[in-house]
Coordinates of C-alpha atoms and ligand atoms in Angstrom, one line a residue:
M1 CA 18.4 -7.4 10.2
T2 CA 17.3 -5.4 7.3
H3 CA 17.6 -8.0 4.6
S4 CA 16.3 -11.5 4.4
D5 CA 18.7 -14.4 5.1
N6 CA 18.2 -16.4 1.8
G7 CA 14.5 -15.3 1.7
F8 CA 13.8 -15.9 5.3
F9 CA 13.2 -13.5 8.1
D10 CA 13.9 -16.0 10.9
R11 CA 11.0 -18.5 10.7
F12 CA 8.9 -16.3 8.4
G13 CA 9.2 -15.8 4.6
G14 CA 10.6 -18.4 2.1
K15 CA 9.6 -19.5 -1.2
Y16 CA 6.7 -22.0 -1.0
V17 CA 5.7 -22.2 -4.6
A18 CA 5.1 -24.8 -7.3
E19 CA 8.1 -26.0 -9.2
V20 CA 7.2 -23.9 -12.3
L21 CA 7.6 -20.6 -10.4
R22 CA 11.0 -21.5 -9.0
R23 CA 13.0 -20.5 -12.1
P24 CA 11.3 -17.1 -12.6
L25 CA 11.7 -16.3 -8.9
D26 CA 15.4 -17.3 -9.0
E27 CA 16.0 -15.2 -12.2
L28 CA 14.2 -12.2 -10.5
E29 CA 16.4 -12.5 -7.5
I30 CA 19.6 -12.4 -9.5
A31 CA 18.4 -9.6 -11.7
F32 CA 17.3 -7.5 -8.7
K33 CA 20.6 -8.0 -6.8
E34 CA 22.6 -6.9 -10.0
A35 CA 20.3 -4.0 -10.7
V36 CA 20.7 -2.4 -7.2
K37 CA 24.5 -2.5 -7.5
D38 CA 24.4 -1.0 -11.0
S39 CA 24.8 2.8 -10.7
A40 CA 23.2 3.3 -14.2
F41 CA 20.0 1.6 -12.9
M42 CA 20.0 3.3 -9.7
S43 CA 20.5 6.7 -11.4
E44 CA 17.6 6.1 -13.8
L45 CA 15.4 5.1 -10.9
E46 CA 16.3 8.3 -9.0
T47 CA 15.6 10.5 -12.1
I48 CA 12.1 8.9 -12.6
Q49 CA 11.4 9.1 -8.9
R50 CA 12.2 12.9 -9.0
D51 CA 10.6 13.8 -12.3
Y52 CA 7.6 11.5 -12.6
I53 CA 6.7 10.4 -9.0
G54 CA 7.5 13.9 -7.7
R55 CA 10.1 12.9 -5.0
E56 CA 11.1 13.9 -2.5
T57 CA 7.7 14.2 -0.8
P58 CA 7.5 16.9 2.0
L59 CA 7.7 16.4 5.7
L60 CA 5.1 18.7 7.1
F61 CA 5.1 20.1 10.7
A62 CA 1.5 19.7 11.7
E63 CA 1.5 22.9 13.8
T64 CA -2.1 23.2 14.7
A65 CA -2.6 19.5 15.4
T66 CA 0.4 19.7 17.7
R67 CA -1.0 22.6 19.5
L68 CA -4.5 21.2 20.0
L69 CA -3.2 17.8 21.2
G70 CA -0.7 19.4 23.5
G71 CA 2.2 17.0 23.5
A72 CA 4.9 15.8 21.0
Q73 CA 5.4 17.6 17.8
I74 CA 3.5 15.9 15.0
Y75 CA 5.1 15.6 11.6
I76 CA 3.4 14.1 8.6
K77 CA 5.3 12.5 5.7
L78 CA 3.2 13.6 2.7
E79 CA 3.5 10.4 0.7
G80 CA 0.1 11.0 -0.8
L81 CA 1.5 13.8 -2.9
A82 CA 3.3 11.2 -5.1
N83 CA 2.0 10.8 -8.5
T84 CA -1.2 8.6 -8.6
G85 CA -1.8 9.6 -4.9
A86 CA -0.1 7.0 -2.8
H87 CA 3.1 5.2 -2.1
K88 CA 2.3 2.2 -4.3
I89 CA 3.9 4.0 -7.3
N90 CA 7.4 3.7 -5.7
N91 CA 7.4 0.0 -6.0
A92 CA 5.4 -0.2 -9.3
I93 CA 8.0 2.1 -11.1
G94 CA 11.0 0.2 -9.5
Q95 CA 9.7 -3.2 -10.5
C96 CA 8.7 -2.1 -14.0
L97 CA 12.2 -0.7 -14.6
L98 CA 13.6 -4.0 -13.4
A99 CA 11.3 -5.9 -15.7
R100 CA 12.4 -3.8 -18.6
R101 CA 16.1 -4.4 -17.8
M102 CA 15.3 -8.1 -17.8
G103 CA 13.8 -7.8 -21.3
K104 CA 10.2 -8.5 -20.2
K105 CA 7.6 -6.4 -22.2
R106 CA 4.5 -7.7 -20.5
I107 CA 3.5 -6.8 -16.8
I108 CA 0.9 -8.4 -14.7
A109 CA -0.3 -7.3 -11.3
E110 CA -3.0 -8.1 -8.8
T111 CA -5.0 -5.5 -7.2
G112 CA -7.8 -5.5 -4.4
A113 CA -8.8 -2.0 -3.7
G114 CA -7.3 -0.8 -7.0
Q115 CA -4.5 1.5 -5.9
H116 CA -1.6 -1.0 -6.7
G117 CA -3.4 -1.6 -10.1
V118 CA -3.6 2.1 -10.8
A119 CA 0.1 2.6 -9.9
T120 CA 1.2 -0.3 -12.0
A121 CA -1.0 0.7 -15.0
A122 CA 0.4 4.3 -14.8
A123 CA 4.0 3.0 -14.5
C124 CA 3.5 0.7 -17.5
A125 CA 2.2 3.7 -19.5
K126 CA 5.2 5.8 -18.5
L127 CA 7.7 3.0 -19.5
G128 CA 5.9 1.6 -22.5
L129 CA 5.0 -1.8 -21.1
D130 CA 1.9 -4.0 -21.8
C131 CA -0.1 -4.2 -18.6
T132 CA -2.8 -6.7 -17.4
V133 CA -4.3 -6.3 -13.9
Y134 CA -6.1 -9.3 -12.2
M135 CA -8.9 -8.1 -10.0
G136 CA -11.6 -10.1 -8.2
E137 CA -15.0 -9.7 -9.9
V138 CA -16.4 -8.5 -6.6
D139 CA -13.7 -5.7 -6.4
V140 CA -14.3 -4.7 -10.0
R141 CA -17.8 -3.9 -9.3
R142 CA -16.9 -2.1 -5.9
Q143 CA -14.0 -0.1 -7.3
Q144 CA -15.3 1.2 -10.7
P145 CA -13.4 4.6 -10.5
N146 CA -10.1 2.7 -10.1
V147 CA -11.0 0.3 -13.0
A148 CA -11.7 3.3 -15.2
A149 CA -8.4 4.9 -14.3
M150 CA -6.4 1.7 -15.0
E151 CA -8.1 1.4 -18.4
L152 CA -7.4 5.2 -19.1
Y153 CA -3.7 4.2 -18.6
G154 CA -4.1 1.5 -21.1
A155 CA -4.2 -1.5 -18.9
K156 CA -6.4 -4.6 -19.4
V157 CA -8.3 -5.3 -16.3
H158 CA -9.1 -9.0 -16.0
P159 CA -12.1 -9.9 -13.6
V160 CA -11.3 -13.0 -11.6
T161 CA -14.3 -15.2 -11.1
S162 CA -12.9 -18.1 -9.0
G163 CA -13.1 -18.4 -5.1
S164 CA -14.4 -15.4 -3.2
R165 CA -13.7 -13.2 -6.3
T166 CA -11.5 -10.8 -4.2
L167 CA -7.8 -10.0 -3.7
K168 CA -6.6 -13.5 -2.7
D169 CA -8.1 -15.1 -5.8
A170 CA -6.6 -12.2 -7.9
V171 CA -3.2 -13.2 -6.5
N172 CA -3.7 -16.9 -7.4
E173 CA -4.6 -15.9 -11.0
A174 CA -1.7 -13.6 -11.4
M175 CA 0.6 -16.5 -10.2
R176 CA -1.0 -18.9 -12.7
D177 CA -0.4 -16.4 -15.5
W178 CA 3.2 -15.9 -14.5
A179 CA 3.8 -19.7 -14.3
A180 CA 2.5 -20.0 -17.9
N181 CA 4.5 -16.9 -19.3
P182 CA 7.6 -16.6 -17.3
D183 CA 9.9 -15.6 -20.3
T184 CA 7.8 -12.6 -21.5
T185 CA 6.1 -11.5 -18.3
H186 CA 7.1 -10.0 -14.9
Y187 CA 4.6 -10.1 -12.0
V188 CA 4.6 -6.8 -10.1
L189 CA 3.5 -7.9 -6.6
G190 CA 2.1 -5.0 -4.7
S191 CA 3.0 -5.3 -1.1
A192 CA 6.1 -6.5 0.9
L193 CA 4.9 -10.1 1.0
G194 CA 4.6 -13.1 -1.3
P195 CA 7.5 -15.6 -2.1
A196 CA 11.2 -14.5 -1.9
P197 CA 12.6 -12.3 -3.3
F198 CA 9.4 -10.1 -3.4
P199 CA 9.5 -8.9 0.3
D200 CA 13.2 -7.7 -0.2
I201 CA 12.4 -6.1 -3.6
V202 CA 9.3 -4.2 -2.4
R203 CA 11.1 -3.0 0.8
E204 CA 14.0 -1.8 -1.3
F205 CA 11.8 0.2 -3.7
Q206 CA 9.7 1.6 -0.7
S207 CA 12.7 2.4 1.4
V208 CA 13.0 5.8 -0.3
I209 CA 10.3 7.0 2.0
G210 CA 12.4 6.2 5.1
R211 CA 15.6 7.4 3.6
E212 CA 14.1 10.8 3.0
V213 CA 12.5 11.0 6.4
E214 CA 15.9 10.2 7.9
R215 CA 17.5 13.1 6.1
Q216 CA 14.5 15.5 6.6
A217 CA 14.4 14.8 10.3
A218 CA 18.2 15.2 10.7
E219 CA 18.2 18.5 8.9
R220 CA 15.5 19.8 11.4
K221 CA 17.3 18.3 14.3
L222 CA 14.2 16.5 15.4
D223 CA 14.3 14.3 18.5
V224 CA 12.1 11.6 17.0
A225 CA 10.3 9.4 19.7
A226 CA 8.0 7.4 17.3
M227 CA 7.3 6.7 13.6
I228 CA 3.8 5.5 12.9
A229 CA 2.4 3.8 9.7
C230 CA -0.7 1.8 8.8
V231 CA -0.1 -1.8 7.9
G232 CA -2.0 -3.8 5.2
G233 CA 0.5 -6.2 3.6
G234 CA 3.3 -4.0 4.8
S235 CA 4.8 -2.1 2.0
N236 CA 4.5 1.6 3.1
S237 CA 5.4 0.7 6.8
I238 CA 8.5 -1.4 6.0
G239 CA 9.8 1.3 3.6
F240 CA 9.2 4.0 6.1
F241 CA 10.7 2.0 9.0
S242 CA 13.6 0.5 7.0
P243 CA 16.5 2.8 7.9
F244 CA 15.6 2.6 11.6
I245 CA 15.1 -1.2 11.9
D246 CA 18.6 -2.0 13.1
K247 CA 18.6 1.0 15.5
K248 CA 17.1 0.9 19.1
E249 CA 15.2 4.2 18.5
P250 CA 12.8 5.5 17.5
R251 CA 9.7 3.4 18.5
L252 CA 8.3 2.0 15.3
I253 CA 4.5 1.6 15.4
G254 CA 2.4 -0.3 12.9
V255 CA -1.4 0.3 12.9
E256 CA -3.7 -2.4 11.7
A257 CA -7.4 -2.2 10.8
G258 CA -9.5 -2.5 14.0
G259 CA -12.7 -2.5 11.9
I260 CA -15.8 -2.5 14.0
G261 CA -15.0 -4.8 16.8
D262 CA -12.9 -7.6 18.2
G263 CA -14.9 -10.6 16.8
I264 CA -13.8 -12.8 13.9
G265 CA -14.6 -11.1 10.7
E266 CA -15.0 -7.6 12.3
N267 CA -11.4 -6.5 11.7
A268 CA -8.1 -7.3 10.0
V269 CA -5.9 -7.5 13.1
R270 CA -3.1 -10.0 12.6
M271 CA -0.4 -8.7 15.0
S272 CA -2.1 -6.7 17.7
G273 CA -4.6 -9.3 18.5
M274 CA -4.8 -13.0 19.4
A275 CA -6.6 -14.4 16.4
A276 CA -3.8 -14.9 13.8
R277 CA -1.5 -17.9 13.5
D278 CA 1.4 -19.2 11.6
G279 CA 0.5 -20.3 8.2
I280 CA 1.6 -20.4 4.5
M281 CA -0.4 -18.7 1.8
H282 CA 0.5 -17.0 -1.5
G283 CA 4.0 -18.6 -1.4
Y284 CA 5.3 -17.4 2.0
K285 CA 5.1 -18.2 5.7
S286 CA 3.7 -15.6 8.1
R287 CA 0.9 -14.7 10.5
F288 CA -2.5 -15.1 8.9
L289 CA -6.1 -15.1 10.0
L290 CA -7.1 -18.7 9.1
D291 CA -9.8 -21.1 10.1
E292 CA -9.3 -24.6 11.4
D293 CA -8.9 -26.0 7.7
G294 CA -6.2 -23.3 7.0
Q295 CA -8.6 -21.3 4.8
A296 CA -8.6 -17.4 5.0
L297 CA -11.1 -16.0 7.5
P298 CA -13.2 -13.0 6.5
T299 CA -11.9 -9.7 7.4
R300 CA -13.4 -6.1 7.6
S301 CA -12.1 -2.6 7.4
I302 CA -13.5 0.7 6.2
S303 CA -10.2 1.0 4.4
A304 CA -10.0 -1.3 1.3
G305 CA -6.3 -1.4 1.5
L306 CA -5.9 -2.8 5.0
D307 CA -8.1 -5.9 4.9
Y308 CA -5.7 -8.6 3.6
C309 CA -5.7 -11.7 5.9
G310 CA -2.0 -11.9 6.2
I311 CA 1.1 -9.7 6.8
G312 CA 4.5 -9.4 5.1
P313 CA 7.0 -11.8 6.7
Q314 CA 9.6 -9.3 7.8
L315 CA 6.9 -7.3 9.8
A316 CA 5.7 -10.6 11.3
D317 CA 9.3 -11.3 12.4
L318 CA 10.1 -7.7 13.7
G319 CA 6.7 -7.7 15.5
Q320 CA 7.4 -11.0 17.3
K321 CA 10.9 -9.8 18.2
G322 CA 9.4 -6.5 19.6
R323 CA 11.2 -4.1 17.4
I324 CA 7.9 -3.1 15.8
E325 CA 4.9 -2.4 18.1
F326 CA 1.5 -3.2 16.7
T327 CA -1.7 -1.5 17.5
C328 CA -5.0 -1.1 15.7
A329 CA -7.5 1.7 15.1
R330 CA -11.3 1.2 14.6
D331 CA -13.0 2.4 11.6
K332 CA -14.6 5.2 13.6
E333 CA -11.2 6.5 14.9
A334 CA -9.9 6.5 11.3
L335 CA -12.8 8.6 10.3
E336 CA -12.2 11.0 13.1
A337 CA -8.6 11.3 12.1
V338 CA -9.5 12.2 8.5
K339 CA -11.7 15.0 9.8
F340 CA -9.1 16.2 12.4
F341 CA -6.2 16.5 10.0
A342 CA -8.4 17.9 7.2
R343 CA -9.8 20.7 9.3
N344 CA -6.6 21.6 11.2
E345 CA -3.8 20.9 8.7
G346 CA -5.6 21.0 5.3
V347 CA -4.4 17.5 4.6
L348 CA -6.8 14.8 3.5
F349 CA -5.5 11.4 4.6
A350 CA -6.5 8.3 2.7
M351 CA -8.7 6.0 4.9
E352 CA -5.7 3.6 5.2
S353 CA -3.3 6.3 6.3
A354 CA -5.8 7.7 8.7
H355 CA -5.4 4.7 10.9
A356 CA -1.8 5.9 11.5
G357 CA -3.2 9.5 12.0
A358 CA -5.6 8.0 14.7
E359 CA -2.6 6.5 16.6
A360 CA -0.8 9.9 16.4
I361 CA -3.8 11.5 18.0
R362 CA -3.7 9.0 20.8
L363 CA 0.1 9.0 21.3
A364 CA 1.1 12.7 21.0
P365 CA -0.5 13.9 24.2
T366 CA 1.3 11.3 26.2
L367 CA 4.8 12.5 25.1
P368 CA 6.8 15.6 26.0
K369 CA 6.7 18.7 23.8
D370 CA 10.4 18.5 22.8
K371 CA 9.9 15.0 21.2
A372 CA 8.6 14.5 17.6
I373 CA 6.5 11.7 16.1
I374 CA 6.3 11.2 12.4
V375 CA 3.2 9.8 10.7
N376 CA 3.3 8.4 7.2
M377 CA 0.4 9.6 5.2
S378 CA 0.7 6.7 2.7
G379 CA -2.0 8.1 0.4
R380 CA -4.3 11.0 -0.1
G381 CA -8.0 10.8 0.5
D382 CA -9.5 11.9 -2.8
K383 CA -10.0 8.3 -3.8
D384 CA -12.2 7.6 -0.8
V385 CA -14.9 10.1 -1.5
F386 CA -17.3 7.2 -2.0
I387 CA -16.5 6.0 1.5
T388 CA -16.3 9.3 3.4
C389 CA -19.2 11.1 1.8
P390 CA -21.9 8.6 2.7
V391 CA -20.7 8.9 6.3
F392 CA -20.2 12.6 6.7
R393 CA -23.0 13.8 4.3
R394 CA -25.2 10.8 3.8
S395 CA -28.5 12.3 2.6
E396 CA -26.8 14.9 0.4
W397 CA -24.6 12.1 -1.1
I398 CA -27.7 9.9 -1.9
E399 CA -29.4 12.9 -3.5
F400 CA -26.2 13.6 -5.5
L401 CA -26.0 10.0 -6.8
H402 CA -29.7 9.9 -7.8
A403 CA -29.4 13.2 -9.6
E404 CA -26.1 11.9 -11.3
I405 CA -27.9 8.7 -12.6
E406 CA -30.9 10.7 -13.7
R407 CA -28.5 13.1 -15.6
L408 CA -26.7 10.3 -17.2
E409 CA -29.7 8.4 -18.3
S410 CA -31.5 11.3 -19.7
D411 CA -28.6 12.9 -21.5
T412 CA -26.1 10.1 -22.1
E413 CA -25.8 10.2 -25.9
I414 CA -25.8 14.1 -26.3
H415 CA -23.4 14.4 -23.3
N416 CA -20.9 11.8 -24.6
A417 CA -20.9 13.2 -28.1
K418 CA -20.2 16.7 -26.8
I419 CA -17.3 15.5 -24.6
M420 CA -15.8 13.5 -27.5
E421 CA -16.1 16.4 -29.7
A422 CA -14.5 18.7 -27.2
S423 CA -11.6 16.2 -26.5
K424 CA -10.6 16.0 -30.2
Ligands
PLP501 C1 -3.0 4.6 0.6 C2 -2.7 3.2 1.0 N1 -2.1 3.0 2.2 C3 -1.7 1.8 2.6 C4 -2.2 0.6 2.0 C5 -1.8 -0.7 2.6 O1 -0.8 -1.4 1.9 P1 0.6 -1.6 2.5 O2 0.5 -2.2 3.9 O3 1.3 -2.6 1.6 O4 1.4 -0.3 2.5 C6 -2.8 0.8 0.7 C7 -3.2 -0.5 0.0 O5 -3.9 -0.4 -1.1 C8 -3.1 2.1 0.2 O6 -3.7 2.3 -0.9

């Protein structure tokens, strides 16, 4: 079943929120259902997807990779070519248009790694909406380039100092803000999770990826054996898979962050391991990595976007029913996939997406040559230069950073004055 049944995907999903959030969620559900049936809204969405996001994104035949691996043909959906560099913009633009239709002028969002914050800030700039992004204080410090980008787009970044000062605390803070300002404000949730109707909304706005792939694969008469996507909260994967969920084929494969090992705190494996259990967090029921007291366990991944302790409810349901297979890739395999596709295809995967790339490298040689597998490259890897450079070119990177600091300290005032002068 593609849609939820009144907010539920069998035993997962729901709307486990404080009374004050019921009304905004109910209003959002009504507005969303009306909007997707309104041809004027859908036509505006399509125009902005084409002209601003840059849709449709290409489906690339990875010819050299296919030859080197010697099995099924590998195709890459280049979602990283979307404006702002990742699939997150599909949902951000869709929800911001919906908010504007509802008469809301203020947008709030949570962000962990910063990608969803950047996408929402850009969408707000494009649509003339006021934007506040909640971000854990720890993440603000770790993700300075993304904070700078959000501010450039005109967003206010609000550091969250409660709890562990990371993503889950940012979600709590955003929900508190929304509960206090429901009439003026819309909360743009960034993945296919949270209380109903968010999982349905996010899937709908991300399903453009899957619909394009379905058309592109049919045009080329591909015999698709498997589709592969990385899974954080689940927005790129559910959007990519959505037209195929109700069919028996192709195989749908979700790849989680295998981190550095199998132990607690060494990965973010919720579906492809034994550590997760049923729980309720952030307003919905799903599979979570929780301790005995129901508190989130620590997670770890080289990719900042795959380390959430839970998973979207529809993916949890489809995983338990066997329609989606889950596996994981270790940090090391993801790094190798980044190198492999960069060298052989001229395509730089984001660290998150490289987990899907790693599974393609494992799977392709096991399948016949007349079959195709399609990998969703959910984002491009430019944003990961601070992660990949220290691994691939450690000493040169350290030298570069020292030199940069020196240059900035010695030259800051003259340098800034010149740049400001030049930008006038
Ligand atoms: C490029 C990229 N891919 C994947 C993800 C994971 O999120 P989701 O599972 O919602 O697609 C993120 C999250 O920030 C991301 O930036």
